[in-house]
PDB file of C-alpha atoms in Angstrom:
ATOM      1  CA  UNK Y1075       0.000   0.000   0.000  1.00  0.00           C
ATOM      2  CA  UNK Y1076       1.465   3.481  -1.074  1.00  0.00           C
ATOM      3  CA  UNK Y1077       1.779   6.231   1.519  1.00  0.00           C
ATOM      4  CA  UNK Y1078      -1.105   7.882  -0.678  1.00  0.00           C
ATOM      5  CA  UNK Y1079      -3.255   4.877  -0.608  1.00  0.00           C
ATOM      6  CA  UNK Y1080      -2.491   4.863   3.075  1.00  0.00           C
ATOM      7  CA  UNK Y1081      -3.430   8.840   3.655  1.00  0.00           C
ATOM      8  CA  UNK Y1082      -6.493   8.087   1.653  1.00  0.00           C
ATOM      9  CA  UNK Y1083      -8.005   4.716   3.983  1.00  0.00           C
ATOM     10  CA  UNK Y1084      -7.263   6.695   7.213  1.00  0.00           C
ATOM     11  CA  UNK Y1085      -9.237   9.428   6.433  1.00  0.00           C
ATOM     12  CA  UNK Y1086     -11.880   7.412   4.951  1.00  0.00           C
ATOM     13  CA  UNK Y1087     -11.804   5.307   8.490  1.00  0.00           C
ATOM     14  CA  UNK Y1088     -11.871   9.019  10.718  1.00  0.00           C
ATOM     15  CA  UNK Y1089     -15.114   9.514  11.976  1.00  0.00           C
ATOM     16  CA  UNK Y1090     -16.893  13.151  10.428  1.00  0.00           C
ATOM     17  CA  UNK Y1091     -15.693  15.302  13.224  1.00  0.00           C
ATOM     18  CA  UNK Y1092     -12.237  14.253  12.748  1.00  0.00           C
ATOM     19  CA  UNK Y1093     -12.262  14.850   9.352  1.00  0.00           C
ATOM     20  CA  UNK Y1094     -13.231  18.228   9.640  1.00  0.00           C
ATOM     21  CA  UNK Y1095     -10.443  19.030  12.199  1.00  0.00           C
ATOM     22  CA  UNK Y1096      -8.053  17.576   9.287  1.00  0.00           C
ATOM     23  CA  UNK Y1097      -9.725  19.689   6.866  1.00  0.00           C
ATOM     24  CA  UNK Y1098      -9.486  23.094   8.619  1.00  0.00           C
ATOM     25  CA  UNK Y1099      -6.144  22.526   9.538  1.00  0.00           C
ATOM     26  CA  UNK Y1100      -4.849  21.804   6.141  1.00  0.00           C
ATOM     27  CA  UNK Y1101      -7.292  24.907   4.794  1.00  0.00           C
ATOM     28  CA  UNK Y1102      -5.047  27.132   7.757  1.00  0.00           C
ATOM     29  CA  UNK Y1103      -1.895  25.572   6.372  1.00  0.00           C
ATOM     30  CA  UNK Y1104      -2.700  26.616   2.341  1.00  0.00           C
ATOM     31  CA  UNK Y1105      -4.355  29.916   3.611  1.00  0.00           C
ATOM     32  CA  UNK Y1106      -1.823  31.343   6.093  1.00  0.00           C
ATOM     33  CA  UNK Y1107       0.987  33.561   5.092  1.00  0.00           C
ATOM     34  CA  UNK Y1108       3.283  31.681   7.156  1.00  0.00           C
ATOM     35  CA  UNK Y1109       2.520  28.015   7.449  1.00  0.00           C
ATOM     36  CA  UNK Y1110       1.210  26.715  10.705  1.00  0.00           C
ATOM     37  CA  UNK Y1111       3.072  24.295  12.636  1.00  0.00           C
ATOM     38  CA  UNK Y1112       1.927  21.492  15.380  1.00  0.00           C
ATOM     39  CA  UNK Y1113       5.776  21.447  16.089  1.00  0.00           C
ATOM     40  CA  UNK Y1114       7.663  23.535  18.492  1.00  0.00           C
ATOM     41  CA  UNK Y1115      10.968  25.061  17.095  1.00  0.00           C
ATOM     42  CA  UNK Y1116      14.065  23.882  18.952  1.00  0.00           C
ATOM     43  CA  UNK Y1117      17.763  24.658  19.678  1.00  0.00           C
ATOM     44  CA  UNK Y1118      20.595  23.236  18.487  1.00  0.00           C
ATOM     45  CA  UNK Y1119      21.356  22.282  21.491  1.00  0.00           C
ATOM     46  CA  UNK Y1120      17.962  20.563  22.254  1.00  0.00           C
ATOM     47  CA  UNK Y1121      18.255  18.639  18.763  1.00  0.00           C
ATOM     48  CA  UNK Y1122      21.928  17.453  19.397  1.00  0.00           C
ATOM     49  CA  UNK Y1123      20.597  16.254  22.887  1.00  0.00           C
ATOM     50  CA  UNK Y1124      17.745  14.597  21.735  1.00  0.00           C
ATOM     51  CA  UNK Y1125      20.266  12.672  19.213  1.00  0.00           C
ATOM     52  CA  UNK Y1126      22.861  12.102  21.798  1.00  0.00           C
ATOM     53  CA  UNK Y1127      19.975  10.637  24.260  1.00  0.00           C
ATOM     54  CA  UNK Y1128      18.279   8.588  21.013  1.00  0.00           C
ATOM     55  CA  UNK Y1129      21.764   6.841  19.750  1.00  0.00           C
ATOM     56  CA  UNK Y1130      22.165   5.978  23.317  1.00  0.00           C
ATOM     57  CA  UNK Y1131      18.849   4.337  23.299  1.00  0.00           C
ATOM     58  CA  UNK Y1132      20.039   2.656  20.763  1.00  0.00           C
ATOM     59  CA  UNK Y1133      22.640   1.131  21.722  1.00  0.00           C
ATOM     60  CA  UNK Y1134      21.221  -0.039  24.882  1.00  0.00           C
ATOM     61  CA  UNK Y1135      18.571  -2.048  22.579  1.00  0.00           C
ATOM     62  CA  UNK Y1136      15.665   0.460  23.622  1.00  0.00           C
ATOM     63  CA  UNK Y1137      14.920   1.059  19.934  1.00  0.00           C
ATOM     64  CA  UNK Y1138      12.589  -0.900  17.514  1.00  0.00           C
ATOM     65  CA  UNK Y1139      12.536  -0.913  13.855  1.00  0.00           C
ATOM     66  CA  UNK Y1140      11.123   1.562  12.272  1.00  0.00           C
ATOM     67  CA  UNK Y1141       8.566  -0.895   9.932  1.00  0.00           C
ATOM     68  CA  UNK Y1142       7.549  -3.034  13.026  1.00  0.00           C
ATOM     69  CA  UNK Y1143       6.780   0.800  14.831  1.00  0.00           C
ATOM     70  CA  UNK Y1144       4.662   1.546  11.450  1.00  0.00           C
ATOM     71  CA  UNK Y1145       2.641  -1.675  11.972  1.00  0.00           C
ATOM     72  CA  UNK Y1146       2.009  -1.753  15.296  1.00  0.00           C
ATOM     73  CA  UNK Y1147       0.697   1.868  15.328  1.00  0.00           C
ATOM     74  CA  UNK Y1148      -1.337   0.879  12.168  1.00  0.00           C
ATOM     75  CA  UNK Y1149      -2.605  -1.596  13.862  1.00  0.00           C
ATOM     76  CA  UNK Y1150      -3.164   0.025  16.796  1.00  0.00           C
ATOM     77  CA  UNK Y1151      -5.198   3.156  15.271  1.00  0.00           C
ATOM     78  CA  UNK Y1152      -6.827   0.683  13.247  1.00  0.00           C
ATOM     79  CA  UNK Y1153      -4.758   1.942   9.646  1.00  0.00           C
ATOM     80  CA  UNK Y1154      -3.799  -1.731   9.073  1.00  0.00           C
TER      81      UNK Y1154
END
């Protein structure tokens, strides 16, 4: 399934209210002068942490793949 196809069965899946939140946020995005953003702007400082404190993660064997993280939030937000 394509990251289109994907896009396209969530919001098919999101019940109407939902929707609507999607669809006024992406009409803000295209309609803004400067684009809105859910994400906070960071530091240098906080990004180079946030790597330092994810490679260590890493290397204790916190992590998990990233396609077995897809699938079981897919599966979990009932995508897949």
């Amino acid at each position: 399934m394509s990251t289109l196809e994907a896009t396209v069965a969530m919001l098919e899946s999101m019940p109407e209210e939902a929707k609507v939140k999607v669809f006024k946020y992406t009409q803000q995005l295209f309609m803004a002068e400067k684009p809105a953003s859910p994400f906070t702007k960071l530091s240098a400082e906080e990004i180079y942490s946030d790597l330092a404190e994810s490679r260590q993660q890493i290397e204790n064997g916190q992590g998990i793949n990233a396609d077995v993280a897809m699938d079981e939030m897919g599966k979990r937000h009932g995508f897949v």
